[in-house]
Short mmCIF file of C-alpha atoms and ligand atoms in Angstrom, two decimals:
data_model
loop_
_atom_site.label_atom_id
_atom_site.label_comp_id
_atom_site.label_asym_id
_atom_site.label_seq_id
_atom_site.Cartn_x
_atom_site.Cartn_y
_atom_site.Cartn_z
CA MET A 1 -1.87 81.07 -44.06
CA THR A 2 -0.72 78.34 -46.42
CA THR A 3 2.00 78.47 -49.02
CA THR A 4 -0.56 77.38 -51.59
CA GLN A 5 -1.67 80.99 -51.43
CA LEU A 6 1.52 81.94 -53.22
CA LYS A 7 0.29 80.15 -56.32
CA ALA A 8 -1.15 83.33 -57.77
CA GLY A 9 2.43 84.53 -57.99
CA GLU A 10 3.35 81.64 -60.27
CA THR A 11 5.59 82.55 -63.19
CA LEU A 12 6.79 79.15 -64.24
CA SER A 13 5.41 77.90 -67.48
CA PRO A 14 3.04 75.04 -66.74
CA VAL A 15 4.13 73.47 -70.04
CA PRO A 16 6.80 70.87 -69.26
CA PRO A 17 10.00 70.99 -71.31
CA GLU A 18 10.52 68.29 -73.95
CA PRO A 19 11.91 65.07 -72.46
CA GLN A 20 15.67 64.84 -73.04
CA ALA A 21 17.84 61.75 -73.54
CA HIS A 22 20.14 63.04 -70.79
CA PRO A 23 18.22 65.57 -68.69
CA HIS A 24 20.37 68.04 -66.75
CA ARG A 25 19.58 68.63 -63.10
CA LEU A 26 21.63 71.48 -61.79
CA VAL A 27 21.67 74.00 -58.94
CA LEU A 28 23.16 77.47 -59.58
CA LEU A 29 24.76 79.17 -56.58
CA GLY A 30 26.53 82.50 -56.28
CA PRO A 31 26.16 85.98 -54.84
CA PRO A 32 23.33 88.33 -55.81
CA GLY A 33 23.99 89.77 -59.26
CA VAL A 34 26.77 87.35 -60.23
CA GLY A 35 24.73 86.30 -63.28
CA LYS A 36 22.94 83.10 -62.20
CA GLY A 37 19.71 84.03 -63.97
CA THR A 38 21.58 84.97 -67.15
CA GLN A 39 23.46 81.66 -67.15
CA ALA A 40 20.30 79.71 -66.33
CA GLU A 41 18.64 81.18 -69.44
CA LEU A 42 21.61 80.19 -71.64
CA LEU A 43 21.81 76.71 -70.11
CA SER A 44 18.08 76.23 -70.44
CA ALA A 45 18.26 77.12 -74.15
CA ARG A 46 21.14 74.65 -74.61
CA PHE A 47 19.86 71.74 -72.51
CA GLY A 48 16.11 72.21 -72.84
CA ALA A 49 15.84 72.12 -69.03
CA ARG A 50 13.26 74.04 -67.02
CA HIS A 51 14.58 77.26 -65.42
CA VAL A 52 13.16 77.43 -61.89
CA SER A 53 13.79 80.75 -60.12
CA THR A 54 12.35 81.25 -56.64
CA GLY A 55 13.24 84.96 -56.95
CA ASP A 56 11.04 85.22 -60.08
CA MET A 57 8.18 83.60 -58.18
CA PHE A 58 8.42 86.16 -55.39
CA ARG A 59 8.73 89.02 -57.90
CA ALA A 60 5.54 87.83 -59.59
CA ALA A 61 3.84 88.14 -56.22
CA GLU A 62 5.41 91.60 -55.79
CA ALA A 63 3.97 92.69 -59.15
CA LEU A 64 0.42 92.17 -57.85
CA SER A 65 -1.30 95.00 -56.02
CA LYS A 66 -1.36 94.66 -52.22
CA SER A 67 -5.07 93.85 -52.27
CA GLU A 68 -4.53 91.05 -54.80
CA ARG A 69 -1.81 89.41 -52.69
CA THR A 70 -2.50 86.75 -50.09
CA PRO A 71 -1.06 87.23 -46.58
CA THR A 72 1.70 84.73 -47.45
CA MET A 73 2.61 86.71 -50.55
CA ASN A 74 2.71 89.96 -48.56
CA ARG A 75 4.98 88.33 -46.02
CA ALA A 76 7.36 87.01 -48.71
CA VAL A 77 7.45 90.35 -50.55
CA GLU A 78 8.29 92.27 -47.37
CA TYR A 79 11.33 90.06 -46.75
CA MET A 80 12.43 90.27 -50.38
CA GLU A 81 12.17 94.06 -50.60
CA ARG A 82 14.34 94.43 -47.50
CA GLY A 83 16.92 92.13 -49.12
CA GLU A 84 16.42 89.38 -46.53
CA LEU A 85 15.77 85.73 -47.22
CA VAL A 86 12.14 84.68 -47.31
CA PRO A 87 11.58 82.32 -44.34
CA ASP A 88 12.17 78.62 -44.99
CA ASP A 89 8.56 77.65 -44.19
CA ILE A 90 7.30 79.66 -47.18
CA VAL A 91 10.09 78.53 -49.52
CA LEU A 92 9.74 74.86 -48.56
CA GLY A 93 6.00 75.02 -49.09
CA ILE A 94 6.71 76.12 -52.65
CA LEU A 95 9.09 73.18 -53.10
CA VAL A 96 6.45 70.71 -51.98
CA GLU A 97 3.87 72.22 -54.32
CA ARG A 98 6.20 72.09 -57.30
CA SER A 99 8.08 68.87 -56.63
CA GLU A 100 6.23 67.07 -59.44
CA ARG A 101 7.78 69.53 -61.87
CA LEU A 102 11.28 68.41 -60.88
CA ARG A 103 10.41 64.93 -62.11
CA SER A 104 9.94 66.20 -65.68
CA GLY A 105 12.10 64.38 -68.26
CA GLY A 106 13.57 67.66 -69.50
CA GLY A 107 15.61 68.33 -66.35
CA PHE A 108 15.80 71.54 -64.32
CA LEU A 109 18.04 74.45 -63.38
CA LEU A 110 17.42 75.67 -59.84
CA ASP A 111 18.33 79.37 -59.68
CA GLY A 112 18.25 80.93 -56.20
CA PHE A 113 17.24 77.71 -54.48
CA PRO A 114 18.42 76.24 -52.14
CA ARG A 115 19.79 79.11 -50.08
CA THR A 116 20.02 77.50 -46.65
CA VAL A 117 21.09 74.06 -45.45
CA ALA A 118 17.48 73.41 -44.36
CA GLN A 119 16.38 74.07 -47.95
CA ALA A 120 19.18 71.86 -49.33
CA GLU A 121 18.19 69.01 -47.02
CA ALA A 122 14.54 69.38 -48.05
CA LEU A 123 15.55 69.31 -51.72
CA ASP A 124 17.59 66.14 -51.12
CA LYS A 125 14.59 64.44 -49.53
CA CYS A 126 12.26 65.61 -52.26
CA LEU A 127 14.58 64.33 -55.02
CA ALA A 128 15.12 61.02 -53.21
CA ARG A 129 11.36 60.54 -53.06
CA ILE A 130 11.04 60.92 -56.82
CA GLU A 131 14.28 58.94 -57.38
CA ILE A 132 16.22 61.73 -59.04
CA GLN A 133 19.77 62.89 -58.36
CA LEU A 134 21.44 66.24 -58.91
CA ASP A 135 24.19 66.23 -61.56
CA ALA A 136 26.12 69.19 -60.15
CA VAL A 137 25.95 72.41 -58.15
CA LEU A 138 27.49 75.31 -60.07
CA ASP A 139 29.08 77.89 -57.80
CA TYR A 140 29.70 81.17 -59.65
CA ASP A 141 32.29 83.54 -58.27
CA LEU A 142 33.18 87.19 -59.01
CA PRO A 143 34.95 90.03 -57.15
CA MET A 144 32.54 92.28 -55.24
CA ALA A 145 33.24 95.47 -57.27
CA LYS A 146 32.16 93.75 -60.49
CA ILE A 147 29.06 92.32 -58.83
CA ILE A 148 28.00 95.80 -57.72
CA ALA A 149 28.46 97.07 -61.30
CA ARG A 150 26.23 94.24 -62.58
CA LEU A 151 23.53 94.94 -59.99
CA SER A 152 23.47 98.71 -60.36
CA GLY A 153 23.18 98.48 -64.16
CA ARG A 154 20.46 95.83 -64.17
CA ARG A 155 17.07 96.74 -65.63
CA VAL A 156 14.16 94.32 -65.76
CA CYS A 157 10.90 94.11 -67.62
CA PRO A 158 7.99 94.02 -65.14
CA ASN A 159 5.80 92.39 -67.77
CA CYS A 160 7.84 89.50 -69.22
CA ASN A 161 10.78 89.31 -66.73
CA ALA A 162 13.45 89.88 -69.42
CA VAL A 163 16.71 91.06 -67.83
CA TYR A 164 19.02 93.72 -69.31
CA HIS A 165 22.14 95.60 -68.30
CA ILE A 166 22.59 99.23 -69.30
CA ASP A 167 26.15 98.55 -70.55
CA ALA A 168 26.61 94.80 -70.94
CA ARG A 169 23.19 93.85 -72.33
CA PRO A 170 21.36 97.06 -73.30
CA PRO A 171 17.92 96.93 -74.92
CA LYS A 172 17.70 98.11 -78.56
CA VAL A 173 15.73 101.20 -77.47
CA SER A 174 16.94 102.68 -74.18
CA GLY A 175 14.58 101.85 -71.29
CA ILE A 176 12.20 99.70 -73.38
CA CYS A 177 11.91 95.91 -73.35
CA ASP A 178 12.94 94.33 -76.70
CA VAL A 179 10.51 91.47 -76.18
CA CYS A 180 7.23 93.20 -75.25
CA GLY A 181 7.82 96.97 -75.45
CA THR A 182 7.16 97.61 -71.73
CA ALA A 183 9.13 100.33 -69.89
CA LEU A 184 12.05 98.75 -67.99
CA GLN A 185 12.48 99.19 -64.24
CA GLN A 186 15.11 98.80 -61.57
CA ARG A 187 14.39 95.96 -59.14
CA GLU A 188 13.20 97.15 -55.72
CA ASP A 189 15.91 95.04 -54.04
CA ASP A 190 18.65 96.55 -56.24
CA ARG A 191 18.47 99.74 -54.12
CA PRO A 192 21.85 100.20 -52.36
CA GLU A 193 20.36 99.59 -48.84
CA ALA A 194 18.78 96.30 -49.94
CA VAL A 195 21.92 95.24 -51.85
CA ARG A 196 23.98 95.66 -48.66
CA VAL A 197 21.56 93.42 -46.76
CA ARG A 198 21.55 90.81 -49.57
CA MET A 199 25.35 90.66 -49.61
CA ASP A 200 25.50 90.25 -45.81
CA VAL A 201 22.88 87.52 -45.89
CA TYR A 202 24.77 85.76 -48.70
CA LYS A 203 28.07 85.86 -46.76
CA LYS A 204 26.38 84.41 -43.67
CA THR A 205 24.55 81.60 -45.44
CA ILE A 206 26.82 80.47 -48.26
CA THR A 207 29.61 78.74 -46.28
CA PRO A 208 27.46 75.95 -44.76
CA LEU A 209 25.74 75.45 -48.11
CA ILE A 210 29.09 75.08 -49.91
CA LYS A 211 30.22 72.63 -47.24
CA PHE A 212 26.99 70.66 -47.68
CA TYR A 213 27.44 70.24 -51.43
CA ARG A 214 31.21 69.76 -51.29
CA SER A 215 30.69 66.83 -48.92
CA ARG A 216 28.41 65.29 -51.56
CA SER A 217 31.04 65.88 -54.31
CA LEU A 218 28.58 67.97 -56.30
CA LEU A 219 30.30 71.36 -56.21
CA VAL A 220 31.74 72.86 -59.42
CA ARG A 221 33.34 76.30 -58.97
CA ILE A 222 33.18 78.60 -61.98
CA SER A 223 34.65 82.05 -62.49
CA ALA A 224 31.95 84.53 -63.54
CA GLU A 225 34.48 86.91 -65.14
CA GLY A 226 33.90 87.92 -68.74
CA THR A 227 30.87 88.07 -70.99
CA PRO A 228 27.79 85.90 -70.42
CA GLU A 229 28.78 83.79 -73.45
CA GLU A 230 32.32 83.26 -72.12
CA ILE A 231 30.97 82.17 -68.74
CA PHE A 232 28.48 79.88 -70.47
CA GLU A 233 31.28 78.18 -72.48
CA ARG A 234 33.32 77.86 -69.26
CA THR A 235 30.33 76.22 -67.60
CA ILE A 236 29.87 73.74 -70.44
CA ARG A 237 33.58 72.83 -70.31
CA ALA A 238 33.44 72.38 -66.52
CA LEU A 239 30.40 70.10 -66.83
CA GLN A 240 32.05 68.10 -69.62
CA LYS A 241 35.19 67.67 -67.53
CA ARG A 242 33.15 66.50 -64.57
CA GLN A 243 31.12 64.10 -66.65
CA ASN A 244 34.18 62.69 -68.43
CA LYS A 245 35.71 62.00 -65.04
CA ALA A 246 32.53 60.20 -64.00
CA GLY A 247 32.60 58.22 -67.27
CA LYS A 248 29.36 59.72 -68.57
CA ALA A 249 28.82 61.83 -71.68
CA LEU A 250 25.85 63.96 -70.77
CA VAL A 251 26.82 67.28 -72.38
CA LYS A 252 26.40 67.14 -76.11
CA PRO A 253 29.39 68.61 -78.01
P1 AP5 B 1 16.94 86.14 -56.61
O1 AP5 B 1 16.11 86.64 -57.70
O2 AP5 B 1 17.33 84.70 -56.59
O3 AP5 B 1 18.16 87.13 -56.48
P2 AP5 B 1 19.72 86.95 -56.25
O4 AP5 B 1 20.19 85.61 -55.82
O5 AP5 B 1 20.03 88.08 -55.37
O6 AP5 B 1 20.26 87.02 -57.65
P3 AP5 B 1 19.94 88.09 -58.70
O7 AP5 B 1 18.65 87.75 -59.42
O8 AP5 B 1 20.04 89.46 -58.10
O9 AP5 B 1 21.18 87.98 -59.65
P4 AP5 B 1 21.65 86.89 -60.68
O10 AP5 B 1 22.83 86.19 -60.10
O11 AP5 B 1 20.53 86.03 -61.16
O12 AP5 B 1 22.17 87.85 -61.81
P5 AP5 B 1 21.53 88.25 -63.22
O13 AP5 B 1 21.67 87.12 -64.17
O14 AP5 B 1 20.21 88.90 -63.06
O15 AP5 B 1 16.23 86.39 -55.19
C1 AP5 B 1 15.69 87.65 -54.88
C2 AP5 B 1 15.14 87.62 -53.45
O16 AP5 B 1 14.08 86.65 -53.36
C3 AP5 B 1 16.14 87.21 -52.36
O17 AP5 B 1 16.93 88.29 -51.91
C4 AP5 B 1 15.19 86.67 -51.28
O18 AP5 B 1 14.58 87.71 -50.61
C5 AP5 B 1 14.13 85.96 -52.10
N1 AP5 B 1 14.46 84.56 -52.36
C6 AP5 B 1 14.64 83.97 -53.58
N2 AP5 B 1 14.91 82.66 -53.44
C7 AP5 B 1 14.89 82.42 -52.10
C8 AP5 B 1 15.14 81.25 -51.31
N3 AP5 B 1 15.42 80.06 -51.90
N4 AP5 B 1 15.07 81.35 -49.98
C9 AP5 B 1 14.77 82.52 -49.37
N5 AP5 B 1 14.55 83.67 -50.06
C10 AP5 B 1 14.61 83.62 -51.40
O19 AP5 B 1 22.62 89.37 -63.65
C11 AP5 B 1 22.71 90.59 -62.95
C12 AP5 B 1 22.94 91.74 -63.95
O20 AP5 B 1 24.21 91.57 -64.56
C13 AP5 B 1 21.93 91.78 -65.11
O21 AP5 B 1 21.72 93.12 -65.46
C14 AP5 B 1 22.64 91.05 -66.25
O22 AP5 B 1 22.23 91.49 -67.53
C15 AP5 B 1 24.10 91.43 -65.98
N6 AP5 B 1 25.04 90.38 -66.35
C16 AP5 B 1 24.89 89.05 -66.22
N7 AP5 B 1 26.00 88.40 -66.63
C17 AP5 B 1 26.88 89.39 -66.99
C18 AP5 B 1 28.22 89.39 -67.50
N8 AP5 B 1 28.87 88.23 -67.69
N9 AP5 B 1 28.82 90.57 -67.74
C19 AP5 B 1 28.17 91.75 -67.53
N10 AP5 B 1 26.90 91.81 -67.07
C20 AP5 B 1 26.27 90.65 -66.81
#
């Protein structure tokens, strides 16, 4: 059972982003439903960086029928649907297979990875090998009640992965994807039982990860209160502040 077998669940565009003068290499951290994917999309549009979501990769595997999935995919999907983390051996296999993509001149936004210190250490090693450094680790924060509201109102397109919220980001026609016209669904792991597990897992794993990145002076804490656009502007300001301090001007005005 090799991780290569997860390749059929690939959702990342094989087309590399355009090379950028100052490519952004960022990790997005934060609890389930805080809005990491939403911010990654906005940041990707602004910076031209590749959005890499391990969750999207596992959901692509989930979208296949059981008979189409490899044993590795089935194993990953079972963990995901329960709300648990997929074991490190599977996740790290994916990293190895895709490490070339991190070298791309357009930069990257890692959404949902790393989630454990073992994954963070593996990422460090992988980036060192290709002589690339992270610019920052964005740590989004929001009170639990608001997170639950975001998760329970989320609807996703099973065909093109577009993400909506019934109140905050509704589709033009209720229940139908604006992009491809497919009927929207609730994510399997947004069921209340799975959400409880995901929150518990997050609470157990986040502290060592925060410590890891704080000790490398990479951590940038950002409030996830407000609209996606407000959070995006807050993120840009936080990155500018950090880069001004470091004497670089990476974020274009
Ligand atoms: P993953 O897909 O990474 O899930 P997650 O971390 O739980 O995060 P979510 O995708 O639920 O939320 P988000 O923060 O991206 O929020 P979103 O932008 O969608 O992982 C899923 C599973 O895969 C894991 O549980 C695990 O099993 C497995 N997995 C993945 N990576 C792994 C790894 N590295 N190791 C091991 N296992 C791994 O926003 C949420 C909703 O809120 C949306 O409806 C959105 O429209 C709305 N919204 C967003 N921003 C706002 C706003 N400002 N105001 C109002 N609504 C908003």
